[in-house]
Amino acid sequence: MVQTDKVLDAKGLACPMPIVKTKKVMKDMGSGEVLEVQATDKGSTADLQAWAKSSGHEYIGTETEGDVLLHYLRKDGANEVEETIEIPEVSLADFQARVENGDSLNILDVREQEEYDEAHIPGVKHIPLGEVENRMNELDQNQEIYIICYSGRRSGVAGDMMAKKGFKTLYNVVPGMRDWTGKTE
Amino acid sequence: MAKKTAIIASNGGLFEAYKVFNIATAAAASDHEVSIFFTFEGLNLIHKEANQQLPMPEGKEHFEEGFKKSNVPAIPELIEMAQDLDVKFIGCQMTMDVMGLEKDAFVDGIEVGGAVTFLDFAQDADVTLTF
């Protein structure tokens, strides 16, 4: 499950209504916020993917609950990819070696709450990607920070946002928790 | 720059109405600038009275139930939505003259123009469709 900022009930509506309603709701949302669109129109999956692509939003994915499709979209998510600052990457193996060596690292985990609850590296700072923009001031811009997510994609996005706001030394751990074999809590 | 979609609506049936307005609203929702040129029987689609009861093609009347079951919005509803999304409606002056219709017979907010009005918009459109 993705943490959502807004839910749109488009159940029972036929094409093109789910798209039209999504467009209207999305207009009033903030950049980076996540919208959950509940729809029963089976064409809505392909439609919303195409719509997100052409309107610069990120299509996160779709889950199915009975007959209802739950689509997740992040506002303006795709635009940020165009002008990204790519922060340097560090391999998971090197990163893990340093963690296990007892180096005191500042680690930022940007996965969703549920993923974090399931398992995370002990002592990490947790800010879901959707909140990074507003909460990055909880971190020190001048410190070295290792950003991690599940695969390395979201951590890259977070790194890009933070680098733009003046964070000096950021590393993207690639891949991420997907292949982490070290200690968790 | 926004993409442009130019549509010519020249038929007056219910099926055409859905083709025209579904594509138009979907395009507008995708941030396209959309203009529809209504000409000949296409004018029925925006005629205040005619568009309440557009005919199904002969022999296809049994689809009526399907429309209801699928919860497809009524045409006047789609028109309102399209206008809400800034879809521009252009009524064909020549057809209106031929049919003896005035602008106030049509839904509010339409423009009336000739072929050139539409061509001017359509010449650099990214998508051009005729129904």
GROMACS .gro file of C-alpha atoms in nm:
model
  316
    1MET     CA    1   0.000   0.000   0.000
    2VAL     CA    2   0.113   0.347  -0.086
    3GLN     CA    3   0.047   0.636   0.146
    4THR     CA    4  -0.212   0.857  -0.021
    5ASP     CA    5  -0.296   1.222   0.023
    6LYS     CA    6  -0.632   1.209  -0.150
    7VAL     CA    7  -0.884   0.949  -0.262
    8LEU     CA    8  -1.109   0.984  -0.565
    9ASP     CA    9  -1.414   0.762  -0.591
   10ALA     CA   10  -1.475   0.700  -0.962
   11LYS     CA   11  -1.648   0.367  -0.911
   12GLY     CA   12  -1.927   0.291  -1.156
   13LEU     CA   13  -1.817   0.562  -1.396
   14ALA     CA   14  -1.750   0.486  -1.761
   15CYS     CA   15  -1.477   0.625  -1.986
   16PRO     CA   16  -1.379   0.908  -2.003
   17MET     CA   17  -1.518   1.007  -1.664
   18PRO     CA   18  -1.247   0.851  -1.447
   19ILE     CA   19  -0.984   1.051  -1.638
   20VAL     CA   20  -1.184   1.371  -1.634
   21LYS     CA   21  -1.243   1.342  -1.259
   22THR     CA   22  -0.879   1.255  -1.197
   23LYS     CA   23  -0.771   1.559  -1.390
   24LYS     CA   24  -0.999   1.782  -1.183
   25VAL     CA   25  -0.885   1.647  -0.849
   26MET     CA   26  -0.519   1.645  -0.948
   27LYS     CA   27  -0.536   2.013  -1.038
   28ASP     CA   28  -0.582   2.111  -0.674
   29MET     CA   29  -0.319   1.882  -0.534
   30GLY     CA   30   0.036   1.972  -0.443
   31SER     CA   31   0.341   1.854  -0.630
   32GLY     CA   32   0.456   1.514  -0.510
   33GLU     CA   33   0.124   1.426  -0.346
   34VAL     CA   34  -0.028   1.088  -0.416
   35LEU     CA   35  -0.383   1.034  -0.542
   36GLU     CA   36  -0.569   0.707  -0.513
   37VAL     CA   37  -0.830   0.663  -0.787
   38GLN     CA   38  -1.091   0.398  -0.720
   39ALA     CA   39  -1.247   0.278  -1.043
   40THR     CA   40  -1.447  -0.011  -1.183
   41ASP     CA   41  -1.391   0.080  -1.550
   42LYS     CA   42  -1.153  -0.188  -1.669
   43GLY     CA   43  -1.005   0.044  -1.930
   44SER     CA   44  -0.900   0.287  -1.661
   45THR     CA   45  -0.567   0.117  -1.598
   46ALA     CA   46  -0.436   0.173  -1.949
   47ASP     CA   47  -0.605   0.513  -1.968
   48LEU     CA   48  -0.455   0.645  -1.648
   49GLN     CA   49  -0.110   0.519  -1.742
   50ALA     CA   50  -0.129   0.701  -2.074
   51TRP     CA   51  -0.279   1.007  -1.911
   52ALA     CA   52  -0.009   1.024  -1.647
   53LYS     CA   53   0.257   0.991  -1.912
   54SER     CA   54   0.119   1.271  -2.125
   55SER     CA   55   0.047   1.504  -1.833
   56GLY     CA   56   0.376   1.464  -1.650
   57HIS     CA   57   0.251   1.270  -1.350
   58GLU     CA   58   0.392   0.947  -1.218
   59TYR     CA   59   0.181   0.634  -1.248
   60ILE     CA   60   0.286   0.438  -0.940
   61GLY     CA   61   0.075   0.129  -0.989
   62THR     CA   62  -0.261  -0.041  -0.955
   63GLU     CA   63  -0.397  -0.277  -0.695
   64THR     CA   64  -0.715  -0.479  -0.719
   65GLU     CA   65  -0.968  -0.514  -0.442
   66GLY     CA   66  -1.248  -0.737  -0.562
   67ASP     CA   67  -1.401  -0.557  -0.861
   68VAL     CA   68  -1.243  -0.227  -0.772
   69LEU     CA   69  -0.918  -0.106  -0.921
   70LEU     CA   70  -0.707   0.119  -0.702
   71HIS     CA   71  -0.475   0.334  -0.909
   72TYR     CA   72  -0.197   0.538  -0.754
   73LEU     CA   73  -0.064   0.851  -0.916
   74ARG     CA   74   0.191   1.102  -0.797
   75LYS     CA   75   0.142   1.459  -0.909
   76ASP     CA   76   0.421   1.599  -1.127
   77GLY     CA   77   0.622   1.289  -1.043
   78ALA     CA   78   0.743   1.242  -1.396
   79ASN     CA   79   0.854   1.601  -1.454
   80GLU     CA   80   1.119   1.582  -1.192
   81VAL     CA   81   1.292   1.310  -1.385
   82GLU     CA   82   1.368   1.549  -1.669
   83GLU     CA   83   1.593   1.785  -1.480
   84THR     CA   84   1.734   1.559  -1.219
   85ILE     CA   85   2.053   1.601  -1.030
   86GLU     CA   86   2.195   1.253  -1.014
   87ILE     CA   87   2.360   1.200  -0.683
   88PRO     CA   88   2.651   0.957  -0.672
   89GLU     CA   89   2.567   0.594  -0.618
   90VAL     CA   90   2.718   0.358  -0.371
   91SER     CA   91   2.675  -0.015  -0.414
   92LEU     CA   92   2.473  -0.201  -0.158
   93ALA     CA   93   2.768  -0.431  -0.091
   94ASP     CA   94   3.007  -0.143  -0.006
   95PHE     CA   95   2.738   0.025   0.196
   96GLN     CA   96   2.658  -0.291   0.389
   97ALA     CA   97   3.027  -0.347   0.462
   98ARG     CA   98   3.052   0.000   0.612
   99VAL     CA   99   2.737  -0.045   0.819
  100GLU     CA  100   2.861  -0.376   0.952
  101ASN     CA  101   3.201  -0.229   1.019
  102GLY     CA  102   3.028  -0.007   1.273
  103ASP     CA  103   3.086   0.322   1.085
  104SER     CA  104   2.840   0.577   1.209
  105LEU     CA  105   2.648   0.665   0.893
  106ASN     CA  106   2.350   0.893   0.847
  107ILE     CA  107   2.101   0.675   0.665
  108LEU     CA  108   1.773   0.804   0.526
  109ASP     CA  109   1.507   0.546   0.438
  110VAL     CA  110   1.248   0.695   0.198
  111ARG     CA  111   1.015   0.398   0.160
  112GLU     CA  112   0.647   0.403   0.259
  113GLN     CA  113   0.545   0.350   0.621
  114GLU     CA  114   0.435  -0.011   0.565
  115GLU     CA  115   0.762  -0.107   0.401
  116TYR     CA  116   0.958   0.056   0.679
  117ASP     CA  117   0.752  -0.120   0.946
  118GLU     CA  118   0.818  -0.454   0.787
  119ALA     CA  119   1.195  -0.432   0.809
  120HIS     CA  120   1.453  -0.154   0.818
  121ILE     CA  121   1.818  -0.110   0.904
  122PRO     CA  122   1.852  -0.031   1.275
  123GLY     CA  123   1.895   0.338   1.352
  124VAL     CA  124   1.790   0.482   1.016
  125LYS     CA  125   1.599   0.806   0.977
  126HIS     CA  126   1.266   0.738   0.806
  127ILE     CA  127   1.090   0.992   0.582
  128PRO     CA  128   0.861   0.853   0.308
  129LEU     CA  129   0.942   1.001  -0.032
  130GLY     CA  130   0.617   1.199  -0.041
  131GLU     CA  131   0.721   1.385   0.275
  132VAL     CA  132   1.086   1.443   0.191
  133GLU     CA  133   1.019   1.782   0.035
  134ASN     CA  134   0.867   1.917   0.356
  135ARG     CA  135   1.073   1.732   0.613
  136MET     CA  136   1.426   1.735   0.478
  137ASN     CA  137   1.505   2.019   0.718
  138GLU     CA  138   1.508   1.755   0.991
  139LEU     CA  139   1.844   1.657   0.848
  140ASP     CA  140   2.174   1.842   0.845
  141GLN     CA  141   2.268   1.970   0.499
  142ASN     CA  142   2.637   1.950   0.573
  143GLN     CA  143   2.649   1.589   0.678
  144GLU     CA  144   2.709   1.289   0.460
  145ILE     CA  145   2.376   1.110   0.405
  146TYR     CA  146   2.310   0.768   0.253
  147ILE     CA  147   1.964   0.744   0.101
  148ILE     CA  148   1.799   0.406   0.061
  149CYS     CA  149   1.465   0.271  -0.064
  150TYR     CA  150   1.359  -0.065  -0.210
  151SER     CA  151   1.539  -0.056  -0.543
  152GLY     CA  152   1.728   0.272  -0.566
  153ARG     CA  153   1.473   0.461  -0.772
  154ARG     CA  154   1.288   0.654  -0.503
  155SER     CA  155   1.612   0.720  -0.316
  156GLY     CA  156   1.744   0.874  -0.638
  157VAL     CA  157   1.439   1.099  -0.657
  158ALA     CA  158   1.481   1.199  -0.294
  159GLY     CA  159   1.850   1.267  -0.351
  160ASP     CA  160   1.764   1.487  -0.644
  161MET     CA  161   1.516   1.689  -0.437
  162MET     CA  162   1.761   1.727  -0.150
  163ALA     CA  163   2.057   1.816  -0.371
  164LYS     CA  164   1.847   2.094  -0.524
  165LYS     CA  165   1.782   2.232  -0.176
  166GLY     CA  166   2.151   2.247  -0.093
  167PHE     CA  167   2.242   1.913   0.062
  168LYS     CA  168   2.611   1.869  -0.009
  169THR     CA  169   2.710   1.506   0.027
  170LEU     CA  170   2.446   1.253  -0.067
  171TYR     CA  171   2.479   0.894  -0.174
  172ASN     CA  172   2.216   0.675  -0.335
  173VAL     CA  173   2.239   0.316  -0.217
  174VAL     CA  174   2.178   0.090  -0.519
  175PRO     CA  175   1.993  -0.140  -0.526
  176GLY     CA  176   1.824  -0.105  -0.188
  177MET     CA  177   1.644  -0.296   0.080
  178ARG     CA  178   1.539  -0.549  -0.180
  179ASP     CA  179   1.881  -0.713  -0.162
  180TRP     CA  180   1.976  -0.616   0.190
  181THR     CA  181   2.096  -0.920   0.384
  182GLY     CA  182   2.222  -0.744   0.696
  183LYS     CA  183   2.053  -0.677   1.025
  184THR     CA  184   1.704  -0.531   1.037
  185GLU     CA  185   1.457  -0.443   1.304
  186MET     CA  186   0.344   2.405  -2.550
  187ALA     CA  187   0.011   2.231  -2.510
  188LYS     CA  188  -0.081   1.972  -2.767
  189LYS     CA  189  -0.373   2.057  -2.992
  190THR     CA  190  -0.660   1.834  -3.094
  191ALA     CA  191  -0.891   1.937  -3.377
  192ILE     CA  192  -1.216   1.750  -3.435
  193ILE     CA  193  -1.472   1.778  -3.711
  194ALA     CA  194  -1.819   1.653  -3.616
  195SER     CA  195  -2.031   1.612  -3.926
  196ASN     CA  196  -2.278   1.340  -3.824
  197GLY     CA  197  -2.574   1.372  -3.594
  198GLY     CA  198  -2.623   1.032  -3.436
  199LEU     CA  199  -2.579   0.921  -3.079
  200PHE     CA  200  -2.276   0.709  -3.158
  201GLU     CA  201  -2.101   1.000  -3.326
  202ALA     CA  202  -2.183   1.218  -3.027
  203TYR     CA  203  -2.004   0.979  -2.794
  204LYS     CA  204  -1.708   0.945  -3.025
  205VAL     CA  205  -1.672   1.320  -3.049
  206PHE     CA  206  -1.724   1.414  -2.685
  207ASN     CA  207  -1.537   1.122  -2.531
  208ILE     CA  208  -1.228   1.195  -2.733
  209ALA     CA  209  -1.268   1.568  -2.677
  210THR     CA  210  -1.301   1.544  -2.298
  211ALA     CA  211  -1.024   1.287  -2.272
  212ALA     CA  212  -0.794   1.510  -2.477
  213ALA     CA  213  -0.886   1.816  -2.274
  214ALA     CA  214  -0.826   1.623  -1.953
  215SER     CA  215  -0.482   1.540  -2.091
  216ASP     CA  216  -0.413   1.912  -2.124
  217HIS     CA  217  -0.474   1.935  -2.496
  218GLU     CA  218  -0.621   2.248  -2.640
  219VAL     CA  219  -0.934   2.115  -2.812
  220SER     CA  220  -1.162   2.264  -3.077
  221ILE     CA  221  -1.460   2.093  -3.237
  222PHE     CA  222  -1.605   2.215  -3.561
  223PHE     CA  223  -1.971   2.118  -3.590
  224THR     CA  224  -2.097   2.106  -3.944
  225PHE     CA  225  -2.403   1.968  -4.125
  226GLU     CA  226  -2.573   1.704  -3.913
  227GLY     CA  227  -2.296   1.739  -3.658
  228LEU     CA  228  -2.475   2.054  -3.543
  229ASN     CA  229  -2.738   1.828  -3.385
  230LEU     CA  230  -2.484   1.736  -3.121
  231ILE     CA  231  -2.487   2.087  -2.979
  232HIS     CA  232  -2.847   2.177  -3.061
  233LYS     CA  233  -3.021   2.239  -2.728
  234GLU     CA  234  -3.320   2.018  -2.806
  235ALA     CA  235  -3.187   1.776  -3.063
  236ASN     CA  236  -2.897   1.666  -2.848
  237GLN     CA  237  -3.131   1.541  -2.574
  238GLN     CA  238  -3.252   1.263  -2.800
  239LEU     CA  239  -2.997   1.179  -3.062
  240PRO     CA  240  -3.091   0.877  -3.270
  241MET     CA  241  -2.919   0.540  -3.250
  242PRO     CA  242  -2.824   0.394  -3.586
  243GLU     CA  243  -3.107   0.190  -3.730
  244GLY     CA  244  -3.108  -0.164  -3.604
  245LYS     CA  245  -2.877  -0.085  -3.312
  246GLU     CA  246  -3.145   0.030  -3.071
  247HIS     CA  247  -3.075  -0.269  -2.849
  248PHE     CA  248  -2.755  -0.101  -2.738
  249GLU     CA  249  -2.961   0.141  -2.536
  250GLU     CA  250  -2.963  -0.095  -2.244
  251GLY     CA  251  -2.586  -0.132  -2.262
  252PHE     CA  252  -2.544   0.244  -2.239
  253LYS     CA  253  -2.757   0.249  -1.926
  254LYS     CA  254  -2.584  -0.048  -1.770
  255SER     CA  255  -2.238   0.091  -1.833
  256ASN     CA  256  -2.339   0.414  -1.664
  257VAL     CA  257  -2.229   0.618  -1.963
  258PRO     CA  258  -2.297   0.988  -1.905
  259ALA     CA  259  -2.571   1.155  -2.109
  260ILE     CA  260  -2.461   1.375  -2.399
  261PRO     CA  261  -2.565   1.706  -2.238
  262GLU     CA  262  -2.358   1.605  -1.937
  263LEU     CA  263  -2.055   1.537  -2.154
  264ILE     CA  264  -2.101   1.870  -2.327
  265GLU     CA  265  -2.104   2.050  -1.996
  266MET     CA  266  -1.793   1.868  -1.893
  267ALA     CA  267  -1.619   1.942  -2.219
  268GLN     CA  268  -1.696   2.313  -2.186
  269ASP     CA  269  -1.580   2.299  -1.828
  270LEU     CA  270  -1.248   2.174  -1.958
  271ASP     CA  271  -1.231   2.463  -2.206
  272VAL     CA  272  -1.312   2.264  -2.518
  273LYS     CA  273  -1.400   2.516  -2.785
  274PHE     CA  274  -1.716   2.456  -2.991
  275ILE     CA  275  -1.738   2.614  -3.334
  276GLY     CA  276  -2.069   2.600  -3.517
  277CYS     CA  277  -2.052   2.613  -3.895
  278GLN     CA  278  -2.206   2.938  -4.014
  279MET     CA  279  -2.283   2.810  -4.359
  280THR     CA  280  -2.476   2.507  -4.232
  281MET     CA  281  -2.668   2.724  -3.988
  282ASP     CA  282  -2.768   2.954  -4.272
  283VAL     CA  283  -2.877   2.663  -4.487
  284MET     CA  284  -3.082   2.510  -4.207
  285GLY     CA  285  -3.220   2.843  -4.092
  286LEU     CA  286  -3.082   2.810  -3.739
  287GLU     CA  287  -2.971   3.090  -3.510
  288LYS     CA  288  -2.690   3.079  -3.255
  289ASP     CA  289  -2.934   3.076  -2.962
  290ALA     CA  290  -3.069   2.737  -3.069
  291PHE     CA  291  -2.739   2.589  -2.955
  292VAL     CA  292  -2.578   2.533  -2.620
  293ASP     CA  293  -2.429   2.845  -2.464
  294GLY     CA  294  -2.072   2.940  -2.524
  295ILE     CA  295  -2.031   2.828  -2.883
  296GLU     CA  296  -1.852   3.029  -3.143
  297VAL     CA  297  -1.985   3.058  -3.491
  298GLY     CA  298  -1.743   3.061  -3.776
  299GLY     CA  299  -1.656   2.943  -4.119
  300ALA     CA  300  -1.424   2.677  -4.238
  301VAL     CA  301  -1.125   2.907  -4.209
  302THR     CA  302  -1.186   2.958  -3.839
  303PHE     CA  303  -1.141   2.587  -3.792
  304LEU     CA  304  -0.854   2.552  -4.038
  305ASP     CA  305  -0.667   2.823  -3.858
  306PHE     CA  306  -0.681   2.618  -3.541
  307ALA     CA  307  -0.630   2.283  -3.711
  308GLN     CA  308  -0.328   2.371  -3.923
  309ASP     CA  309  -0.083   2.305  -3.644
  310ALA     CA  310  -0.291   2.050  -3.450
  311ASP     CA  311  -0.118   1.736  -3.324
  312VAL     CA  312  -0.432   1.525  -3.357
  313THR     CA  313  -0.701   1.578  -3.618
  314LEU     CA  314  -1.014   1.364  -3.628
  315THR     CA  315  -1.328   1.353  -3.832
  316PHE     CA  316  -1.651   1.192  -3.718
   0.00000   0.00000   0.00000
